Tab-separated table of C-alpha atoms and ligand atoms in Angstrom:
chain	number	residue	atom	x	y	z
A	1	MET	CA	-63.647	-7.427	-67.734
A	2	ILE	CA	-64.360	-7.476	-64.000
A	3	ILE	CA	-66.673	-9.799	-62.127
A	4	VAL	CA	-68.572	-8.093	-59.315
A	5	MET	CA	-69.564	-10.573	-56.617
A	6	LYS	CA	-72.823	-10.357	-54.678
A	7	LYS	CA	-72.506	-8.939	-51.139
A	8	SER	CA	-73.726	-12.335	-49.862
A	9	ALA	CA	-71.050	-14.298	-51.767
A	10	GLY	CA	-68.748	-16.384	-49.571
A	11	GLN	CA	-65.169	-17.567	-50.014
A	12	ALA	CA	-66.260	-20.868	-51.609
A	13	GLU	CA	-68.125	-19.012	-54.354
A	14	ILE	CA	-65.168	-16.664	-54.945
A	15	ASP	CA	-62.829	-19.678	-55.159
A	16	LYS	CA	-65.137	-21.361	-57.702
A	17	VAL	CA	-65.115	-18.305	-59.970
A	18	ILE	CA	-61.301	-18.106	-59.810
A	19	ALA	CA	-61.057	-21.861	-60.508
A	20	CYS	CA	-63.354	-21.474	-63.531
A	21	LEU	CA	-61.085	-18.733	-64.913
A	22	LYS	CA	-58.034	-20.903	-64.298
A	23	ASP	CA	-59.662	-23.847	-66.111
A	24	HIS	CA	-59.949	-21.582	-69.153
A	25	GLY	CA	-56.310	-20.480	-68.988
A	26	LEU	CA	-57.072	-17.107	-67.404
A	27	GLY	CA	-55.674	-15.365	-64.316
A	28	ALA	CA	-57.595	-13.483	-61.642
A	29	ASN	CA	-56.949	-10.316	-59.638
A	30	LEU	CA	-59.006	-10.446	-56.436
A	31	SER	CA	-59.868	-7.155	-54.776
A	32	VAL	CA	-61.837	-7.365	-51.536
A	33	GLY	CA	-62.963	-3.780	-51.061
A	34	SER	CA	-65.126	-1.881	-48.609
A	35	GLN	CA	-67.967	-1.645	-51.153
A	36	ALA	CA	-67.617	-4.805	-53.219
A	37	THR	CA	-65.559	-7.895	-53.929
A	38	ILE	CA	-64.242	-7.749	-57.473
A	39	ILE	CA	-62.440	-10.375	-59.525
A	40	GLY	CA	-60.527	-8.958	-62.463
A	41	ILE	CA	-59.998	-11.298	-65.422
A	42	LEU	CA	-56.374	-11.420	-66.563
A	43	GLY	CA	-55.706	-12.575	-70.100
A	44	ASP	CA	-57.637	-12.963	-73.303
A	45	LYS	CA	-61.291	-13.331	-72.291
A	46	SER	CA	-62.173	-14.930	-75.646
A	47	LYS	CA	-60.727	-18.097	-74.048
A	48	LEU	CA	-63.978	-18.298	-72.091
A	49	GLY	CA	-65.781	-19.287	-75.298
A	50	GLY	CA	-69.484	-19.317	-74.597
A	51	VAL	CA	-69.175	-19.561	-70.797
A	52	ASP	CA	-71.607	-17.175	-69.093
A	53	LEU	CA	-69.917	-16.202	-65.824
A	54	THR	CA	-73.063	-14.522	-64.531
A	55	LEU	CA	-74.560	-18.008	-64.122
A	56	LEU	CA	-71.964	-18.912	-61.478
A	57	ASP	CA	-73.133	-18.799	-57.847
A	58	GLY	CA	-72.405	-15.525	-56.100
A	59	VAL	CA	-71.802	-13.489	-59.260
A	60	GLN	CA	-73.733	-10.230	-59.450
A	61	GLU	CA	-72.554	-8.913	-62.813
A	62	CYS	CA	-69.705	-8.806	-65.329
A	63	VAL	CA	-68.562	-5.347	-66.401
A	64	PRO	CA	-66.161	-4.594	-69.252
A	65	ILE	CA	-63.185	-2.292	-68.523
A	66	MET	CA	-63.203	0.480	-71.076
A	67	HIS	CA	-59.538	1.460	-70.752
A	68	SER	CA	-56.591	-0.236	-72.479
A	69	TYR	CA	-55.019	-0.564	-69.015
A	70	LYS	CA	-56.775	-3.014	-66.716
A	71	LEU	CA	-54.678	-3.783	-63.623
A	72	ALA	CA	-53.875	-0.077	-63.249
A	73	SER	CA	-57.542	0.902	-63.564
A	74	ARG	CA	-59.707	2.026	-60.684
A	75	ASP	CA	-62.412	-0.490	-61.712
A	76	MET	CA	-60.129	-3.390	-60.845
A	77	CYS	CA	-59.405	-2.117	-57.323
A	78	PRO	CA	-61.921	0.576	-56.314
A	79	ASP	CA	-60.442	1.128	-52.838
A	80	GLY	CA	-57.016	1.972	-54.301
A	81	ARG	CA	-53.780	0.033	-54.049
A	82	VAL	CA	-51.157	0.491	-51.379
A	83	VAL	CA	-47.516	-0.141	-52.178
A	84	GLN	CA	-45.089	-1.547	-49.622
A	85	VAL	CA	-41.497	-0.374	-49.823
A	86	GLY	CA	-39.521	-2.053	-47.082
A	87	GLY	CA	-41.610	-1.237	-44.028
A	88	GLU	CA	-43.047	1.961	-45.529
A	89	ILE	CA	-46.499	2.136	-47.089
A	90	ILE	CA	-47.284	4.424	-50.023
A	91	GLY	CA	-50.922	5.113	-50.791
A	92	GLY	CA	-52.457	5.000	-47.337
A	93	ASN	CA	-53.417	7.977	-45.239
A	94	LYS	CA	-49.788	8.895	-44.654
A	95	LEU	CA	-47.828	10.880	-47.241
A	96	ALA	CA	-44.604	9.360	-48.603
A	97	MET	CA	-41.883	11.968	-48.197
A	98	MET	CA	-38.851	11.389	-50.437
A	99	ALA	CA	-35.883	13.732	-50.649
A	100	GLY	CA	-32.237	13.889	-51.579
A	101	PRO	CA	-29.910	15.268	-54.203
A	102	CYS	CA	-30.440	15.131	-57.942
A	103	ALA	CA	-27.288	13.035	-58.254
A	104	VAL	CA	-25.049	11.195	-55.816
A	105	GLU	CA	-21.755	13.104	-56.066
A	106	SER	CA	-19.580	11.843	-53.201
A	107	GLU	CA	-19.801	9.956	-49.918
A	108	GLU	CA	-19.685	13.173	-47.921
A	109	GLN	CA	-22.436	14.803	-50.001
A	110	ILE	CA	-24.888	11.892	-49.823
A	111	VAL	CA	-24.298	11.227	-46.121
A	112	GLN	CA	-24.890	14.902	-45.299
A	113	ALA	CA	-28.001	14.949	-47.465
A	114	ALA	CA	-29.327	11.752	-45.855
A	115	ARG	CA	-28.783	13.070	-42.321
A	116	GLY	CA	-30.415	16.386	-43.205
A	117	VAL	CA	-33.544	15.020	-44.863
A	118	LYS	CA	-33.949	12.364	-42.190
A	119	ALA	CA	-33.812	15.010	-39.448
A	120	ALA	CA	-36.420	17.023	-41.369
A	121	GLY	CA	-38.743	13.985	-41.401
A	122	ALA	CA	-38.238	12.265	-44.778
A	123	LYS	CA	-38.560	8.476	-44.991
A	124	PHE	CA	-36.986	7.906	-48.423
A	125	LEU	CA	-33.595	8.996	-49.753
A	126	ARG	CA	-33.513	9.828	-53.459
A	127	GLY	CA	-30.372	10.293	-55.558
A	128	GLY	CA	-29.366	9.529	-59.112
A	129	ALA	CA	-26.541	7.076	-59.754
A	130	TYR	CA	-27.186	6.829	-63.502
A	131	LYS	CA	-28.287	10.241	-64.739
A	132	PRO	CA	-30.236	10.592	-67.999
A	133	ARG	CA	-28.695	13.932	-69.092
A	134	THR	CA	-29.787	15.915	-72.113
A	135	SER	CA	-26.148	16.597	-73.060
A	136	PRO	CA	-23.656	13.725	-73.423
A	137	TYR	CA	-20.979	16.048	-71.955
A	138	ALA	CA	-22.883	16.701	-68.700
A	139	PHE	CA	-22.151	14.726	-65.485
A	140	GLN	CA	-23.585	11.245	-66.040
A	141	GLY	CA	-23.539	10.025	-62.427
A	142	LEU	CA	-21.272	7.756	-60.351
A	143	GLU	CA	-23.077	4.683	-61.720
A	144	ASP	CA	-22.816	1.540	-59.531
A	145	GLU	CA	-20.663	3.350	-56.975
A	146	GLY	CA	-23.547	5.821	-56.638
A	147	TYR	CA	-25.963	3.006	-55.727
A	148	ARG	CA	-23.488	1.704	-53.143
A	149	LEU	CA	-23.062	5.132	-51.504
A	150	LEU	CA	-26.831	5.679	-51.433
A	151	ARG	CA	-27.378	2.364	-49.665
A	152	MET	CA	-24.668	3.124	-47.141
A	153	ALA	CA	-26.074	6.605	-46.371
A	154	ALA	CA	-29.620	5.238	-46.160
A	155	ASP	CA	-28.638	2.401	-43.828
A	156	GLU	CA	-26.833	4.819	-41.535
A	157	THR	CA	-29.929	6.993	-41.264
A	158	GLY	CA	-32.735	4.415	-41.530
A	159	LEU	CA	-34.083	5.639	-44.866
A	160	LYS	CA	-35.336	3.698	-47.907
A	161	VAL	CA	-33.481	4.153	-51.197
A	162	VAL	CA	-35.169	5.263	-54.418
A	163	SER	CA	-32.939	5.579	-57.477
A	164	GLU	CA	-33.291	5.517	-61.237
A	165	VAL	CA	-32.506	2.623	-63.560
A	166	VAL	CA	-31.942	3.712	-67.148
A	167	GLY	CA	-31.233	0.334	-68.741
A	168	VAL	CA	-32.196	-3.323	-68.466
A	169	ASP	CA	-28.552	-4.258	-67.793
A	170	GLN	CA	-28.509	-2.295	-64.481
A	171	ILE	CA	-31.483	-3.972	-62.887
A	172	ASP	CA	-29.702	-6.851	-61.122
A	173	THR	CA	-27.085	-4.586	-59.546
A	174	ALA	CA	-29.598	-1.862	-58.699
A	175	ALA	CA	-31.842	-4.430	-56.977
A	176	LYS	CA	-29.032	-5.157	-54.501
A	177	TYR	CA	-28.947	-1.515	-53.347
A	178	CYS	CA	-32.354	0.054	-53.973
A	179	ASP	CA	-35.671	-0.371	-52.158
A	180	MET	CA	-37.499	1.246	-55.068
A	181	PHE	CA	-36.571	1.793	-58.708
A	182	GLN	CA	-37.323	5.044	-60.450
A	183	ILE	CA	-38.240	5.022	-64.124
A	184	GLY	CA	-37.463	8.529	-65.319
A	185	ALA	CA	-39.601	10.704	-67.548
A	186	ARG	CA	-37.417	9.985	-70.582
A	187	ASN	CA	-37.901	6.243	-70.195
A	188	MET	CA	-41.623	6.163	-69.485
A	189	GLN	CA	-42.252	4.482	-72.817
A	190	ASN	CA	-39.154	2.278	-72.865
A	191	PHE	CA	-41.333	-0.802	-72.953
A	192	ARG	CA	-38.546	-3.383	-72.583
A	193	LEU	CA	-37.333	-1.572	-69.482
A	194	LEU	CA	-40.869	-1.423	-68.101
A	195	ARG	CA	-41.323	-5.165	-68.600
A	196	ALA	CA	-37.941	-5.861	-67.011
A	197	VAL	CA	-38.676	-3.860	-63.846
A	198	GLY	CA	-42.048	-5.599	-63.807
A	199	GLN	CA	-40.264	-8.950	-63.686
A	200	SER	CA	-37.902	-7.734	-60.935
A	201	LYS	CA	-40.744	-7.291	-58.383
A	202	VAL	CA	-38.895	-4.295	-56.855
A	203	PRO	CA	-41.393	-1.436	-56.235
A	204	VAL	CA	-41.322	1.127	-59.045
A	205	LEU	CA	-41.742	4.910	-59.058
A	206	LEU	CA	-42.980	5.641	-62.576
A	207	LYS	CA	-42.508	9.232	-63.657
A	208	ARG	CA	-44.805	10.750	-66.253
A	209	GLY	CA	-43.151	11.290	-69.626
A	210	ILE	CA	-42.229	14.841	-70.580
A	211	ALA	CA	-44.895	14.906	-73.303
A	212	SER	CA	-47.128	12.010	-72.321
A	213	THR	CA	-50.852	11.985	-71.781
A	214	ILE	CA	-52.278	10.506	-68.593
A	215	GLU	CA	-53.616	7.548	-70.604
A	216	GLU	CA	-50.131	6.799	-71.999
A	217	TRP	CA	-48.729	7.032	-68.476
A	218	LEU	CA	-51.288	4.532	-67.164
A	219	ASP	CA	-50.572	2.223	-70.116
A	220	ALA	CA	-46.896	2.375	-69.105
A	221	ALA	CA	-47.876	1.367	-65.553
A	222	GLU	CA	-49.855	-1.514	-67.057
A	223	TYR	CA	-46.686	-2.810	-68.760
A	224	ILE	CA	-45.042	-3.152	-65.330
A	225	MET	CA	-48.135	-4.642	-63.682
A	226	SER	CA	-48.736	-7.079	-66.530
A	227	GLU	CA	-45.456	-8.771	-65.526
A	228	GLY	CA	-46.838	-9.386	-62.030
A	229	ASN	CA	-45.363	-6.370	-60.241
A	230	TYR	CA	-48.283	-4.402	-58.774
A	231	ASN	CA	-46.022	-2.215	-56.639
A	232	VAL	CA	-46.202	0.829	-58.873
A	233	VAL	CA	-46.360	4.445	-57.697
A	234	LEU	CA	-46.980	7.202	-60.250
A	235	CYS	CA	-45.077	10.497	-60.156
A	236	GLU	CA	-46.255	13.704	-61.826
A	237	ARG	CA	-43.133	15.770	-62.574
A	238	GLY	CA	-44.403	18.402	-64.969
A	239	ILE	CA	-45.023	18.245	-68.699
A	240	ARG	CA	-43.739	20.334	-71.579
A	241	THR	CA	-46.030	23.197	-72.585
A	242	PHE	CA	-45.569	26.563	-74.304
A	243	GLU	CA	-44.793	28.175	-70.919
A	244	THR	CA	-41.107	28.941	-70.313
A	245	ALA	CA	-41.264	30.600	-66.883
A	246	THR	CA	-40.959	27.183	-65.290
A	247	ARG	CA	-38.887	24.247	-66.533
A	248	ASN	CA	-42.063	22.204	-67.056
A	249	THR	CA	-45.724	22.795	-66.227
A	250	LEU	CA	-46.848	20.900	-63.134
A	251	ASP	CA	-50.145	19.238	-64.037
A	252	ILE	CA	-51.921	19.362	-60.693
A	253	ALA	CA	-55.125	18.175	-62.389
A	254	ALA	CA	-53.329	14.903	-63.122
A	255	VAL	CA	-53.619	14.000	-59.426
A	256	ALA	CA	-57.414	14.210	-59.545
A	257	VAL	CA	-57.606	12.443	-62.921
A	258	VAL	CA	-55.329	9.603	-61.809
A	259	LYS	CA	-57.308	9.164	-58.583
A	260	GLU	CA	-60.466	8.767	-60.653
A	261	ARG	CA	-59.078	6.457	-63.352
A	262	SER	CA	-56.433	4.461	-61.536
A	263	SER	CA	-55.985	2.510	-58.320
A	264	LEU	CA	-52.304	3.464	-58.077
A	265	PRO	CA	-50.853	5.974	-55.607
A	266	VAL	CA	-49.562	9.196	-57.185
A	267	ILE	CA	-46.899	11.535	-55.828
A	268	ILE	CA	-45.638	14.948	-56.971
A	269	ASP	CA	-42.116	15.975	-57.989
A	270	PRO	CA	-42.191	19.774	-57.779
A	271	SER	CA	-38.422	20.059	-58.381
A	272	HIS	CA	-38.301	18.928	-62.019
A	273	ALA	CA	-41.588	20.713	-62.693
A	274	ALA	CA	-40.507	24.113	-61.357
A	275	GLY	CA	-36.818	24.024	-62.190
A	276	LYS	CA	-36.357	26.918	-59.772
A	277	ARG	CA	-35.887	26.752	-56.020
A	278	ALA	CA	-38.298	29.651	-55.366
A	279	TYR	CA	-41.331	27.783	-56.712
A	280	ILE	CA	-40.822	24.403	-55.035
A	281	GLU	CA	-42.695	25.163	-51.835
A	282	SER	CA	-45.897	26.431	-53.509
A	283	LEU	CA	-46.045	23.477	-55.876
A	284	SER	CA	-45.445	21.051	-53.007
A	285	LEU	CA	-48.247	22.498	-50.906
A	286	ALA	CA	-50.580	22.523	-53.916
A	287	GLY	CA	-49.759	18.869	-54.573
A	288	VAL	CA	-50.576	17.837	-51.014
A	289	ALA	CA	-53.803	19.880	-51.059
A	290	ALA	CA	-54.826	18.215	-54.340
A	291	GLY	CA	-54.585	14.773	-52.745
A	292	ALA	CA	-51.154	13.535	-53.836
A	293	ASP	CA	-49.821	10.580	-51.841
A	294	GLY	CA	-46.403	12.116	-51.301
A	295	LEU	CA	-43.648	14.399	-52.510
A	296	ILE	CA	-40.219	13.723	-53.986
A	297	ILE	CA	-37.984	16.776	-53.642
A	298	GLU	CA	-34.391	17.508	-54.600
A	299	VAL	CA	-32.301	18.563	-51.598
A	300	HIS	CA	-28.542	19.159	-51.606
A	301	PRO	CA	-26.234	20.105	-48.695
A	302	ASN	CA	-24.815	22.886	-50.878
A	303	PRO	CA	-26.922	23.431	-54.023
A	304	LYS	CA	-24.556	26.112	-55.351
A	305	VAL	CA	-21.947	23.469	-56.187
A	306	ALA	CA	-24.372	20.732	-57.315
A	307	MET	CA	-23.198	18.861	-60.417
A	308	SER	CA	-26.724	18.730	-61.875
A	309	ASP	CA	-29.984	20.664	-61.409
A	310	ALA	CA	-28.307	23.246	-59.128
A	311	ALA	CA	-31.065	25.851	-59.629
A	312	GLN	CA	-33.851	23.664	-58.289
A	313	GLN	CA	-32.287	21.887	-55.314
A	314	LEU	CA	-33.318	23.054	-51.839
A	315	THR	CA	-30.914	23.466	-48.942
A	316	ILE	CA	-31.545	21.248	-45.934
A	317	PRO	CA	-33.048	24.103	-43.819
A	318	GLU	CA	-35.330	25.056	-46.742
A	319	TYR	CA	-36.528	21.447	-46.950
A	320	ALA	CA	-37.107	21.280	-43.199
A	321	GLN	CA	-39.275	24.400	-43.407
A	322	LEU	CA	-41.222	23.056	-46.406
A	323	PHE	CA	-41.792	19.776	-44.556
A	324	GLN	CA	-43.437	21.579	-41.633
A	325	LYS	CA	-45.740	23.548	-43.925
A	326	ALA	CA	-46.637	20.413	-45.908
A	327	ALA	CA	-47.555	18.713	-42.621
A	328	LYS	CA	-50.060	21.501	-41.886
A	329	VAL	CA	-51.663	21.236	-45.329
A	330	ALA	CA	-51.754	17.449	-44.982
A	331	GLN	CA	-53.600	17.789	-41.702
A	332	ALA	CA	-56.064	20.234	-43.274
A	333	VAL	CA	-56.996	17.653	-45.936
A	334	GLY	CA	-57.201	14.723	-43.529
A	335	ARG	CA	-53.781	13.251	-44.240
A	336	GLU	CA	-50.662	12.913	-42.132
A	337	ILE	CA	-46.959	12.977	-42.786
B	401	LIG	C1	-34.600	12.758	-61.591
B	401	LIG	O1	-35.508	12.529	-60.790
B	401	LIG	O2	-33.427	12.852	-61.243
B	401	LIG	C2	-34.935	12.976	-63.010
B	401	LIG	C3	-33.996	12.945	-63.949
B	401	LIG	O3	-36.226	13.199	-63.197
B	401	LIG	P1	-37.113	13.179	-64.543
B	401	LIG	O4	-36.954	11.831	-65.132
B	401	LIG	O5	-38.478	13.476	-64.018
B	401	LIG	O6	-36.573	14.279	-65.432
B	402	LIG	MN1	-32.624	16.292	-61.128
């Protein structure tokens, strides 16, 4: 349930409503928006008993939230949330540009990648240290050493680090090296992991599950937010369909649906959707045109020898060219890079 305050309501009235909720063992999520001031009720509203909140001074109306997710819903924060990662903001007018290799492979590889994507204009360095591979015999990542190399390369170039955590036991170490955690598609419904990253308070990039609906994805975001971590960014990375021409099917419509239903920023990963280098640019430009809040793209100094996802990683010059085109599309839709 959300409480919509009257336009004339002052701070004292807002404080009284929040205090009333607190007295009944409930939390409050205050959203002061351009159109309205909204107080979201956190917790089991049956604790209110017979209290009629509409009788409190300054309250215009109480509206139930129809979704199973509340904090992630648009109703709770109609102006949209912005997520701070270090000094970078995701969800404002500016697009978040993230790039880097699928996996961290060596110091030389990640430093070259970091320098290349930084020169092209990226603000975030991606790279897997723990890789969730389909085959147990495939390269599994450099693990903690991968996090350390990422941090070093990012510090040298002034980038923010985004990297995946695949288990609860990695969170403490990963938090020392990463500015943002990635929850991969395969772990989108690993609820213990979601709760644990929620408790960590490190910003989270939550990828959509390979066969998950948008509602399930937003419920997964709610798990993280319900632990007090509101710094969640969604990432559409393609879903499994009958089509085999691409690795997954990029659901561009998900951007529009998420913008309508959720307050969270949403970015596009064209690399894992396409699976092929040749399609990355079109999907990226489509994502920006559709209103995505950023792009995360796999870039490798020498994709031919990449230890994972070789077919979909861009070279540094290819990324630099894509970046320039994305900037033009961004400008056309009133955004900047
Ligand atoms: C990745 O980003 O490296 C990755 C494994 O992505 P996904 O979880 O979307 O497959
Ligand atoms: Mn990959």
